[in-house]
mmCIF file of C-alpha atoms in Angstrom:
data_model
loop_
_atom_site.group_PDB
_atom_site.id
_atom_site.type_symbol
_atom_site.label_atom_id
_atom_site.label_comp_id
_atom_site.label_asym_id
_atom_site.label_seq_id
_atom_site.Cartn_x
_atom_site.Cartn_y
_atom_site.Cartn_z
ATOM 1 C CA MET A 1 2.084 9.765 -23.013
ATOM 2 C CA THR A 2 4.114 7.483 -20.730
ATOM 3 C CA ARG A 3 5.598 10.439 -18.959
ATOM 4 C CA LYS A 4 2.164 11.960 -18.317
ATOM 5 C CA PHE A 5 0.881 8.631 -16.998
ATOM 6 C CA LEU A 6 3.804 8.237 -14.602
ATOM 7 C CA SER A 7 3.382 11.822 -13.486
ATOM 8 C CA LEU A 8 -0.248 11.132 -12.599
ATOM 9 C CA ILE A 9 0.799 8.075 -10.594
ATOM 10 C CA LEU A 10 3.389 10.165 -8.787
ATOM 11 C CA LEU A 11 0.769 12.765 -7.911
ATOM 12 C CA LEU A 12 -1.304 9.927 -6.468
ATOM 13 C CA PHE A 13 1.677 8.965 -4.306
ATOM 14 C CA LEU A 14 2.046 12.519 -3.063
ATOM 15 C CA ALA A 15 -1.702 13.163 -2.704
ATOM 16 C CA ILE A 16 -3.790 15.098 -0.188
ATOM 17 C CA GLU A 17 -2.482 17.598 2.594
ATOM 18 C CA VAL A 18 -0.221 16.484 6.525
ATOM 19 C CA ASN A 19 2.201 17.611 8.926
ATOM 20 C CA ALA A 20 5.732 16.268 8.888
ATOM 21 C CA GLN A 21 8.815 17.360 10.801
ATOM 22 C CA ASN A 22 11.547 19.126 8.865
ATOM 23 C CA ASP A 23 14.287 17.179 10.640
ATOM 24 C CA GLU A 24 13.003 13.956 9.087
ATOM 25 C CA ARG A 25 14.587 15.089 5.826
ATOM 26 C CA TYR A 26 18.084 14.634 7.271
ATOM 27 C CA PHE A 27 20.450 12.183 8.919
ATOM 28 C CA ILE A 28 23.106 13.283 11.415
ATOM 29 C CA ASN A 29 26.061 10.901 11.537
ATOM 30 C CA LYS A 30 28.597 10.383 14.320
ATOM 31 C CA ASN A 31 30.793 13.166 12.900
ATOM 32 C CA ASN A 32 27.820 15.564 13.074
ATOM 33 C CA ASP A 33 27.654 15.669 9.279
ATOM 34 C CA THR A 34 24.225 16.437 7.837
ATOM 35 C CA ILE A 35 23.072 14.030 5.132
ATOM 36 C CA VAL A 36 19.924 14.758 3.117
ATOM 37 C CA GLN A 37 17.608 11.771 2.926
ATOM 38 C CA LYS A 38 16.404 10.574 -0.460
ATOM 39 C CA ASP A 39 13.338 8.522 -1.280
ATOM 40 C CA GLY A 40 11.588 7.165 -4.349
ATOM 41 C CA ILE A 41 9.497 10.297 -4.712
ATOM 42 C CA ASP A 42 12.656 12.449 -4.869
ATOM 43 C CA TYR A 43 14.067 10.338 -7.691
ATOM 44 C CA LEU A 44 10.779 10.301 -9.603
ATOM 45 C CA ILE A 45 10.527 14.080 -9.345
ATOM 46 C CA GLN A 46 14.109 14.391 -10.579
ATOM 47 C CA LEU A 47 13.636 11.849 -13.387
ATOM 48 C CA PHE A 48 10.434 13.340 -14.786
ATOM 49 C CA LYS A 49 11.246 16.958 -13.818
ATOM 50 C CA ILE A 50 7.990 17.398 -11.949
ATOM 51 C CA LYS A 51 7.628 20.800 -10.320
ATOM 52 C CA LYS A 52 6.583 20.072 -6.763
ATOM 53 C CA SER A 53 8.398 21.643 -3.828
ATOM 54 C CA GLN A 54 9.625 19.740 -0.809
ATOM 55 C CA GLU A 55 7.470 22.003 1.370
ATOM 56 C CA LYS A 56 4.303 20.856 -0.399
ATOM 57 C CA ILE A 57 5.358 17.226 -0.170
ATOM 58 C CA GLU A 58 6.149 17.306 3.534
ATOM 59 C CA ASN A 59 2.977 19.222 4.452
ATOM 60 C CA LYS A 60 0.596 16.480 3.403
ATOM 61 C CA LYS A 61 -2.283 15.325 5.559
ATOM 62 C CA VAL A 62 -2.335 11.900 3.922
ATOM 63 C CA SER A 63 0.492 10.081 2.158
ATOM 64 C CA PHE A 64 -0.388 7.393 -0.371
ATOM 65 C CA SER A 65 1.833 4.607 -1.641
ATOM 66 C CA PHE A 66 1.188 2.187 -4.469
ATOM 67 C CA PHE A 67 3.292 -0.738 -5.587
ATOM 68 C CA PRO A 68 2.879 -4.202 -7.162
ATOM 69 C CA VAL A 69 3.456 -6.680 -4.329
ATOM 70 C CA ASP A 70 2.457 -10.147 -3.185
ATOM 71 C CA ALA A 71 -0.753 -10.561 -1.211
ATOM 72 C CA ARG A 72 -0.483 -11.921 2.296
ATOM 73 C CA ASN A 73 -2.903 -14.733 1.560
ATOM 74 C CA ALA A 74 -2.200 -15.525 -2.090
ATOM 75 C CA GLY A 75 -0.136 -18.363 -3.479
ATOM 76 C CA GLU A 76 2.504 -18.396 -6.169
ATOM 77 C CA ARG A 77 2.763 -16.267 -9.349
ATOM 78 C CA ILE A 78 0.336 -13.457 -8.681
ATOM 79 C CA LEU A 79 -0.686 -10.112 -10.112
ATOM 80 C CA VAL A 80 -1.394 -7.767 -7.229
ATOM 81 C CA SER A 81 -1.184 -4.142 -6.179
ATOM 82 C CA SER A 82 -0.912 -2.789 -2.650
ATOM 83 C CA PHE A 83 -2.254 0.641 -1.741
ATOM 84 C CA ASN A 84 -1.084 2.166 1.529
ATOM 85 C CA ALA A 85 -2.452 5.362 3.093
ATOM 86 C CA THR A 86 -0.639 6.810 6.110
ATOM 87 C CA PHE A 87 -2.080 9.745 8.056
ATOM 88 C CA LEU A 88 -2.057 11.431 11.460
ATOM 89 C CA LEU A 89 -5.213 12.258 13.441
ATOM 90 C CA GLY A 90 -3.529 14.136 16.271
ATOM 91 C CA ASP A 91 -0.274 15.707 17.362
ATOM 92 C CA LYS A 92 2.799 13.723 16.363
ATOM 93 C CA SER A 93 4.201 13.887 19.894
ATOM 94 C CA ASN A 94 1.355 11.856 21.395
ATOM 95 C CA THR A 95 -0.488 10.174 18.512
ATOM 96 C CA ASN A 96 0.607 7.193 16.416
ATOM 97 C CA ASN A 97 0.387 7.203 12.637
ATOM 98 C CA SER A 98 -2.724 5.536 11.221
ATOM 99 C CA THR A 99 -2.493 3.247 8.206
ATOM 100 C CA VAL A 100 -4.819 1.528 5.761
ATOM 101 C CA TYR A 101 -3.660 -1.241 3.392
ATOM 102 C CA LEU A 102 -5.840 -2.176 0.418
ATOM 103 C CA ILE A 103 -4.683 -5.291 -1.470
ATOM 104 C CA PRO A 104 -6.607 -6.554 -4.520
ATOM 105 C CA TYR A 105 -5.040 -9.491 -6.379
ATOM 106 C CA VAL A 106 -5.416 -12.156 -9.037
ATOM 107 C CA SER A 107 -3.184 -15.234 -9.336
ATOM 108 C CA PHE A 108 -2.498 -17.727 -12.091
ATOM 109 C CA ASN A 109 -3.857 -20.608 -9.997
ATOM 110 C CA ASN A 110 -7.419 -19.258 -9.706
ATOM 111 C CA GLN A 111 -6.866 -17.289 -6.509
ATOM 112 C CA TYR A 112 -8.365 -13.807 -6.461
ATOM 113 C CA GLY A 113 -9.824 -11.442 -3.936
ATOM 114 C CA ILE A 114 -9.397 -8.280 -1.916
ATOM 115 C CA GLU A 115 -7.927 -7.656 1.529
ATOM 116 C CA ILE A 116 -8.211 -4.512 3.680
ATOM 117 C CA TYR A 117 -6.183 -3.849 6.848
ATOM 118 C CA PRO A 118 -7.027 -0.573 8.665
ATOM 119 C CA THR A 119 -5.242 0.539 11.858
ATOM 120 C CA ILE A 120 -6.665 3.872 13.020
ATOM 121 C CA TRP A 121 -5.411 5.891 16.015
ATOM 122 C CA LEU A 122 -7.477 8.831 17.247
ATOM 123 C CA LYS A 123 -6.034 11.928 18.944
ATOM 124 C CA GLU A 124 -3.639 11.181 21.816
ATOM 125 C CA ASN A 125 -4.134 7.450 21.092
ATOM 126 C CA SER A 126 -7.457 7.690 22.936
ATOM 127 C CA TRP A 127 -9.077 5.063 20.670
ATOM 128 C CA ASN A 128 -7.632 2.460 18.327
ATOM 129 C CA PHE A 129 -9.617 0.715 15.575
ATOM 130 C CA VAL A 130 -7.992 -2.395 14.056
ATOM 131 C CA GLY A 131 -9.613 -4.495 11.347
ATOM 132 C CA GLU A 132 -9.138 -7.292 8.813
ATOM 133 C CA TYR A 133 -11.579 -7.715 5.944
ATOM 134 C CA PHE A 134 -11.223 -10.453 3.272
ATOM 135 C CA ALA A 135 -13.269 -11.661 0.341
ATOM 136 C CA LEU A 136 -11.279 -14.417 -1.358
ATOM 137 C CA ASN A 137 -11.639 -17.182 -3.900
ATOM 138 C CA PHE A 138 -8.945 -19.303 -2.386
ATOM 139 C CA PRO A 139 -7.829 -22.769 -3.529
ATOM 140 C CA GLN A 140 -5.090 -23.792 -1.100
ATOM 141 C CA ASP A 141 -2.748 -26.649 -0.349
ATOM 142 C CA THR A 142 -2.821 -28.340 3.035
ATOM 143 C CA TRP A 143 -0.758 -31.150 4.581
ATOM 144 C CA GLY A 144 -2.771 -32.297 7.594
ATOM 145 C CA LEU A 145 -2.281 -31.758 11.312
ATOM 146 C CA GLY A 146 0.872 -31.702 13.431
ATOM 147 C CA GLY A 147 4.399 -30.378 13.249
ATOM 148 C CA GLY A 148 5.979 -33.159 11.210
ATOM 149 C CA THR A 149 3.585 -33.763 8.313
ATOM 150 C CA PRO A 150 5.386 -35.110 5.209
ATOM 151 C CA GLU A 151 5.433 -33.335 1.859
ATOM 152 C CA SER A 152 3.628 -36.348 0.366
ATOM 153 C CA ASN A 153 0.494 -35.296 2.305
ATOM 154 C CA LYS A 154 0.047 -32.272 0.047
ATOM 155 C CA THR A 155 -3.646 -31.906 -0.801
ATOM 156 C CA LEU A 156 -5.390 -29.197 -2.810
ATOM 157 C CA VAL A 157 -8.675 -27.902 -1.391
ATOM 158 C CA ASP A 158 -10.825 -25.429 -3.328
ATOM 159 C CA GLY A 159 -12.974 -22.915 -1.513
ATOM 160 C CA LYS A 160 -13.938 -19.315 -0.772
ATOM 161 C CA THR A 161 -13.261 -17.248 2.347
ATOM 162 C CA LEU A 162 -15.057 -14.312 3.933
ATOM 163 C CA ARG A 163 -13.579 -12.532 6.950
ATOM 164 C CA PHE A 164 -14.752 -9.622 9.070
ATOM 165 C CA HIS A 165 -12.603 -8.859 12.106
ATOM 166 C CA GLN A 166 -13.027 -5.556 13.939
ATOM 167 C CA ASN A 167 -11.515 -4.592 17.285
ATOM 168 C CA VAL A 168 -12.154 -1.291 19.069
ATOM 169 C CA LEU A 169 -9.668 -0.436 21.826
ATOM 170 C CA LYS A 170 -9.719 2.331 24.429
ATOM 171 C CA GLY A 171 -6.507 3.802 25.823
ATOM 172 C CA ILE A 172 -6.500 3.350 29.607
ATOM 173 C CA LEU A 173 -2.851 4.190 30.321
ATOM 174 C CA PRO A 174 -0.071 5.682 28.162
ATOM 175 C CA ASN A 175 0.534 3.172 25.337
ATOM 176 C CA LEU A 176 -1.848 0.622 26.877
ATOM 177 C CA ALA A 177 -5.332 -0.125 25.525
ATOM 178 C CA ILE A 178 -8.032 -2.704 26.117
ATOM 179 C CA GLY A 179 -10.961 -3.383 23.865
ATOM 180 C CA LEU A 180 -13.761 -5.482 22.513
ATOM 181 C CA GLY A 181 -14.240 -6.907 19.045
ATOM 182 C CA TYR A 182 -16.181 -9.201 16.774
ATOM 183 C CA GLN A 183 -14.711 -11.855 14.475
ATOM 184 C CA TYR A 184 -16.490 -13.665 11.660
ATOM 185 C CA ASP A 185 -14.828 -16.282 9.454
ATOM 186 C CA GLU A 186 -16.680 -18.218 6.777
ATOM 187 C CA HIS A 187 -15.253 -20.900 4.493
ATOM 188 C CA HIS A 188 -17.667 -22.185 1.849
ATOM 189 C CA ASP A 189 -17.777 -24.163 -1.409
ATOM 190 C CA LEU A 190 -15.076 -26.398 0.084
ATOM 191 C CA GLU A 191 -14.021 -29.273 -2.149
ATOM 192 C CA ILE A 192 -10.989 -31.547 -2.171
ATOM 193 C CA LYS A 193 -9.425 -31.532 -5.626
ATOM 194 C CA GLU A 194 -6.571 -33.965 -4.999
ATOM 195 C CA THR A 195 -7.360 -36.247 -2.071
ATOM 196 C CA LYS A 196 -4.580 -37.547 0.172
ATOM 197 C CA ILE A 197 -5.685 -36.644 3.705
ATOM 198 C CA GLU A 198 -9.424 -36.374 3.181
ATOM 199 C CA ALA A 199 -10.256 -38.070 6.477
ATOM 200 C CA GLU A 200 -8.649 -35.172 8.355
ATOM 201 C CA ILE A 201 -10.740 -32.451 6.680
ATOM 202 C CA PRO A 202 -14.350 -33.249 7.681
ATOM 203 C CA GLU A 203 -15.539 -29.750 6.673
ATOM 204 C CA THR A 204 -15.287 -30.702 3.007
ATOM 205 C CA THR A 205 -18.259 -33.060 3.470
ATOM 206 C CA THR A 206 -20.487 -30.145 4.531
ATOM 207 C CA ASN A 207 -18.811 -27.645 2.164
ATOM 208 C CA LYS A 208 -19.103 -24.789 4.665
ATOM 209 C CA THR A 209 -17.952 -23.629 8.108
ATOM 210 C CA ILE A 210 -18.733 -20.499 10.121
ATOM 211 C CA SER A 211 -16.887 -19.187 13.151
ATOM 212 C CA SER A 212 -18.495 -16.215 14.885
ATOM 213 C CA GLY A 213 -17.296 -14.813 18.167
ATOM 214 C CA VAL A 214 -16.350 -12.000 20.497
ATOM 215 C CA SER A 215 -12.720 -10.965 20.993
ATOM 216 C CA VAL A 216 -11.061 -9.189 23.912
ATOM 217 C CA PRO A 217 -7.709 -7.616 22.927
ATOM 218 C CA ILE A 218 -5.187 -5.992 25.265
ATOM 219 C CA VAL A 219 -2.437 -4.046 23.482
ATOM 220 C CA PHE A 220 0.708 -2.222 24.570
ATOM 221 C CA ASP A 221 2.230 -0.202 21.746
ATOM 222 C CA ASN A 222 4.753 2.622 22.067
ATOM 223 C CA ARG A 223 5.928 2.494 18.442
ATOM 224 C CA LYS A 224 5.392 5.819 16.684
ATOM 225 C CA ASN A 225 5.279 4.426 13.165
ATOM 226 C CA ILE A 226 3.925 0.945 12.462
ATOM 227 C CA ASN A 227 5.033 1.135 8.804
ATOM 228 C CA ASN A 228 8.675 1.019 9.848
ATOM 229 C CA PRO A 229 9.270 0.975 13.628
ATOM 230 C CA GLN A 230 12.622 2.419 14.672
ATOM 231 C CA ASP A 231 12.363 1.574 18.373
ATOM 232 C CA GLY A 232 9.806 0.720 21.020
ATOM 233 C CA MET A 233 7.707 -2.337 21.735
ATOM 234 C CA TYR A 234 4.425 -3.908 20.708
ATOM 235 C CA ALA A 235 2.629 -6.587 22.725
ATOM 236 C CA ASN A 236 -0.833 -7.977 22.073
ATOM 237 C CA ALA A 237 -2.929 -10.622 23.840
ATOM 238 C CA THR A 238 -6.292 -11.449 22.232
ATOM 239 C CA TYR A 239 -8.829 -13.871 23.657
ATOM 240 C CA LEU A 240 -11.512 -15.128 21.230
ATOM 241 C CA TYR A 241 -14.783 -16.783 22.253
ATOM 242 C CA ASN A 242 -16.886 -18.416 19.508
ATOM 243 C CA ASP A 243 -20.342 -19.711 20.351
ATOM 244 C CA LYS A 244 -23.401 -21.142 18.592
ATOM 245 C CA SER A 245 -25.520 -18.347 20.080
ATOM 246 C CA LEU A 246 -23.435 -15.920 17.992
ATOM 247 C CA GLY A 247 -23.884 -17.912 14.782
ATOM 248 C CA SER A 248 -20.814 -20.147 15.057
ATOM 249 C CA ASP A 249 -21.032 -23.784 13.965
ATOM 250 C CA THR A 250 -19.210 -24.913 17.100
ATOM 251 C CA LYS A 251 -18.199 -23.501 20.461
ATOM 252 C CA TRP A 252 -14.470 -22.911 20.776
ATOM 253 C CA GLN A 253 -11.971 -20.487 22.305
ATOM 254 C CA SER A 254 -8.496 -19.338 21.327
ATOM 255 C CA LEU A 255 -5.652 -17.159 22.581
ATOM 256 C CA PHE A 256 -3.117 -15.226 20.502
ATOM 257 C CA ILE A 257 -0.085 -13.562 22.133
ATOM 258 C CA ASP A 258 2.245 -11.479 19.950
ATOM 259 C CA ALA A 259 5.351 -9.593 21.183
ATOM 260 C CA ARG A 260 7.741 -7.418 19.154
ATOM 261 C CA LYS A 261 10.739 -5.371 20.295
ATOM 262 C CA TYR A 262 12.840 -2.904 18.304
ATOM 263 C CA PHE A 263 16.341 -1.699 19.198
ATOM 264 C CA SER A 264 17.578 1.388 17.366
ATOM 265 C CA ILE A 265 21.306 1.737 16.616
ATOM 266 C CA PRO A 266 21.374 5.482 15.811
ATOM 267 C CA TYR A 267 24.805 6.132 14.304
ATOM 268 C CA ALA A 268 24.641 2.944 12.240
ATOM 269 C CA ARG A 269 21.099 3.978 11.256
ATOM 270 C CA SER A 270 20.033 0.382 11.759
ATOM 271 C CA VAL A 271 17.417 -1.498 13.746
ATOM 272 C CA LEU A 272 17.432 -4.907 15.427
ATOM 273 C CA ALA A 273 13.858 -6.271 15.424
ATOM 274 C CA LEU A 274 12.651 -9.282 17.419
ATOM 275 C CA ARG A 275 9.283 -11.020 17.261
ATOM 276 C CA SER A 276 7.606 -14.010 18.880
ATOM 277 C CA TYR A 277 4.042 -15.289 19.022
ATOM 278 C CA TYR A 278 2.062 -18.093 20.648
ATOM 279 C CA TRP A 279 -1.303 -19.035 19.123
ATOM 280 C CA THR A 280 -3.459 -21.796 20.573
ATOM 281 C CA ILE A 281 -6.962 -23.253 20.743
ATOM 282 C CA LEU A 282 -7.957 -23.216 24.415
ATOM 283 C CA SER A 283 -11.020 -25.451 24.205
ATOM 284 C CA GLY A 284 -13.662 -26.775 21.841
ATOM 285 C CA GLU A 285 -13.428 -27.876 18.221
ATOM 286 C CA ALA A 286 -12.240 -25.193 15.824
ATOM 287 C CA PRO A 287 -12.912 -25.745 12.098
ATOM 288 C CA TYR A 288 -9.916 -27.145 10.223
ATOM 289 C CA PHE A 289 -9.233 -23.943 8.266
ATOM 290 C CA ASP A 290 -9.489 -21.767 11.407
ATOM 291 C CA LEU A 291 -6.786 -23.738 13.243
ATOM 292 C CA PRO A 292 -3.387 -22.056 13.718
ATOM 293 C CA SER A 293 -1.133 -22.516 10.679
ATOM 294 C CA THR A 294 2.000 -20.992 9.176
ATOM 295 C CA ARG A 295 1.660 -17.516 7.626
ATOM 296 C CA SER A 296 -1.959 -17.254 8.814
ATOM 297 C CA GLU A 297 -1.619 -15.553 12.187
ATOM 298 C CA PRO A 298 -4.069 -12.754 13.081
ATOM 299 C CA GLY A 299 -3.190 -9.244 12.014
ATOM 300 C CA THR A 300 -0.346 -9.725 9.561
ATOM 301 C CA SER A 301 -0.194 -13.254 8.118
ATOM 302 C CA SER A 302 3.385 -12.400 7.155
ATOM 303 C CA SER A 303 5.508 -14.457 9.531
ATOM 304 C CA SER A 304 7.484 -17.600 8.670
ATOM 305 C CA ARG A 305 9.129 -16.260 5.517
ATOM 306 C CA GLY A 306 10.778 -19.257 3.897
ATOM 307 C CA LEU A 307 7.926 -21.634 4.763
ATOM 308 C CA GLN A 308 4.952 -22.268 2.507
ATOM 309 C CA LYS A 309 1.619 -20.826 3.606
ATOM 310 C CA ASN A 310 -0.379 -23.342 5.678
ATOM 311 C CA ARG A 311 2.467 -25.870 5.433
ATOM 312 C CA TYR A 312 2.063 -26.750 9.120
ATOM 313 C CA ARG A 313 -1.242 -26.657 10.997
ATOM 314 C CA SER A 314 -2.318 -27.744 14.467
ATOM 315 C CA ASN A 315 -4.089 -26.619 17.624
ATOM 316 C CA ALA A 316 -1.055 -24.556 18.736
ATOM 317 C CA MET A 317 1.812 -22.665 17.089
ATOM 318 C CA LEU A 318 5.051 -21.095 18.350
ATOM 319 C CA PHE A 319 7.139 -18.642 16.326
ATOM 320 C CA PHE A 320 10.393 -16.720 16.859
ATOM 321 C CA GLU A 321 12.158 -14.298 14.497
ATOM 322 C CA THR A 322 15.141 -11.953 14.506
ATOM 323 C CA GLU A 323 15.737 -9.377 11.766
ATOM 324 C CA TYR A 324 18.553 -6.842 11.348
ATOM 325 C CA ARG A 325 17.648 -3.792 9.214
ATOM 326 C CA PHE A 326 20.391 -1.502 7.920
ATOM 327 C CA ASN A 327 21.094 1.270 5.438
ATOM 328 C CA ILE A 328 23.249 0.598 2.401
ATOM 329 C CA THR A 329 23.430 4.095 0.880
ATOM 330 C CA ARG A 330 24.292 7.168 2.946
ATOM 331 C CA ASN A 331 21.117 8.962 1.896
ATOM 332 C CA GLY A 332 18.883 6.166 3.206
ATOM 333 C CA PHE A 333 17.251 5.305 -0.121
ATOM 334 C CA LEU A 334 18.649 1.766 -0.319
ATOM 335 C CA GLY A 335 18.701 -0.550 2.668
ATOM 336 C CA GLY A 336 18.909 -4.218 3.473
ATOM 337 C CA VAL A 337 17.759 -6.852 5.960
ATOM 338 C CA VAL A 338 18.888 -10.281 7.091
ATOM 339 C CA PHE A 339 16.558 -12.501 9.087
ATOM 340 C CA ALA A 340 16.189 -15.914 10.703
ATOM 341 C CA ASN A 341 13.061 -17.512 12.084
ATOM 342 C CA THR A 342 11.781 -20.798 13.411
ATOM 343 C CA THR A 343 8.230 -22.132 13.608
ATOM 344 C CA SER A 344 6.702 -25.085 15.414
ATOM 345 C CA ALA A 345 3.212 -26.579 15.190
ATOM 346 C CA SER A 346 2.359 -28.779 18.156
ATOM 347 C CA GLU A 347 1.529 -32.435 17.930
ATOM 348 C CA TYR A 348 -2.206 -32.245 17.363
ATOM 349 C CA ASP A 349 -4.411 -31.845 20.438
ATOM 350 C CA THR A 350 -1.366 -31.346 22.675
ATOM 351 C CA GLN A 351 1.041 -28.584 23.693
ATOM 352 C CA HIS A 352 4.005 -30.737 22.709
ATOM 353 C CA PHE A 353 6.243 -28.875 20.245
ATOM 354 C CA LYS A 354 8.406 -31.668 18.848
ATOM 355 C CA TYR A 355 9.316 -30.387 15.371
ATOM 356 C CA TRP A 356 10.934 -27.017 14.628
ATOM 357 C CA GLN A 357 11.068 -25.576 11.107
ATOM 358 C CA PRO A 358 13.876 -22.988 10.698
ATOM 359 C CA ALA A 359 14.229 -20.565 7.792
ATOM 360 C CA ILE A 360 16.640 -17.795 6.869
ATOM 361 C CA GLY A 361 16.647 -15.004 4.340
ATOM 362 C CA THR A 362 17.744 -11.598 3.194
ATOM 363 C CA GLY A 363 16.223 -8.662 1.384
ATOM 364 C CA VAL A 364 16.541 -5.109 0.156
ATOM 365 C CA ARG A 365 14.562 -1.988 1.049
ATOM 366 C CA LEU A 366 13.795 1.000 -1.169
ATOM 367 C CA LYS A 367 12.723 4.097 0.782
ATOM 368 C CA PHE A 368 9.499 5.114 -0.908
ATOM 369 C CA ASN A 369 8.541 8.004 1.401
ATOM 370 C CA LYS A 370 11.005 9.449 3.907
ATOM 371 C CA TYR A 371 8.281 11.274 5.866
ATOM 372 C CA THR A 372 6.105 8.217 6.560
ATOM 373 C CA LYS A 373 9.165 5.904 6.436
ATOM 374 C CA VAL A 374 7.332 3.554 4.079
ATOM 375 C CA ASN A 375 9.680 1.118 2.364
ATOM 376 C CA VAL A 376 9.195 -1.169 -0.594
ATOM 377 C CA ALA A 377 10.460 -4.569 0.579
ATOM 378 C CA PHE A 378 11.963 -7.331 -1.586
ATOM 379 C CA ASP A 379 12.789 -10.446 0.474
ATOM 380 C CA PHE A 380 14.019 -13.953 -0.247
ATOM 381 C CA GLY A 381 13.416 -16.707 2.306
ATOM 382 C CA ILE A 382 14.494 -20.339 2.247
ATOM 383 C CA SER A 383 13.984 -23.446 4.378
ATOM 384 C CA LYS A 384 14.909 -27.113 3.950
ATOM 385 C CA ASP A 385 12.227 -27.829 1.320
ATOM 386 C CA TYR A 386 10.946 -24.439 0.135
ATOM 387 C CA ALA A 387 12.092 -21.026 -1.090
ATOM 388 C CA SER A 388 10.158 -17.937 -2.118
ATOM 389 C CA VAL A 389 10.400 -14.228 -2.942
ATOM 390 C CA TYR A 390 8.245 -11.748 -1.005
ATOM 391 C CA LEU A 391 7.289 -8.240 -2.157
ATOM 392 C CA LYS A 392 5.364 -5.769 -0.010
ATOM 393 C CA ILE A 393 4.978 -2.193 1.150
ATOM 394 C CA GLY A 394 6.154 -1.594 4.712
ATOM 395 C CA GLU A 395 8.098 -3.858 7.020
ATOM 396 C CA VAL A 396 7.029 -7.423 7.728
ATOM 397 C CA PHE A 397 6.587 -6.617 11.434
#
């Protein structure tokens, strides 16, 4: 019975029909030796003696992955599954892979919800559709505003979150797109459970906030695979305008700039990845829970490993990270990473970044699908007053 159940799960992993290149099954080392890649599907097929040829596997139109991981927005001790679908809507030479992440979860501290992250590229990267959709019951800790808030400020706030972010971008030059979007964020049923900084969270007196606005993103992206970039660059600048005429409680504007660069080291089969972002409120009064905070940035909410989610919050955030990704086994199934990052929240209502919060960590990678290059990631991050384990499908950035 167990074997049949696992076989069905494996068939789900392999699912539906897409083109892959034969040479992705191999590595060529500096001595021109050919090494056959191995992934989790290969080992599952071998373990359960499932009859499915490599040709059928590599000629799939859509590749599915499923794994128990931590949700990007959940707290500690959670039960969660992540579903990833990777597919191609054009020719591989001029079209990026599209991905959809579906993350339902339940935690032991009354957090539950569902998150969906689609990134869709049409043929020849002519159009790009990027979204974030949340429906969360989300009690969360907060520590007030500024880059040096003490641990003693820790305050638990109950509440629910709804998010609908959708950007539509049009390719105007090779790898460059500009677009228009709509962003809606609602926090309701807000209630302080353990009051320590109540005076700094005025929204809890009204129990609800709404931010509704128009976004203008400009994106440069020459990565071929966002699940696991091997080289290339990604840069994004998104301007957001919230206004009462659009249903927002207050009028405010923000800017988010995100840059990532990847350096491939071919014979070592390793990658050096760099990331930095700047996130700031340009004008107006943003609701407390829509202010920039750690591990809450648009798009990924996966930065600042080693720092607690929302530990630092202010009107502006700076972040820098370096990660080295390498293979451990010759066949590419087992890999590793080491990383270091630093985060700073400004002194509130200024652009003065006085306090920096460094963190370091390491992790392992299990190659789940060698054709889509999807990894299962197990990371451990630590800072001066916090440590945590992170599980996910795909790379952090």
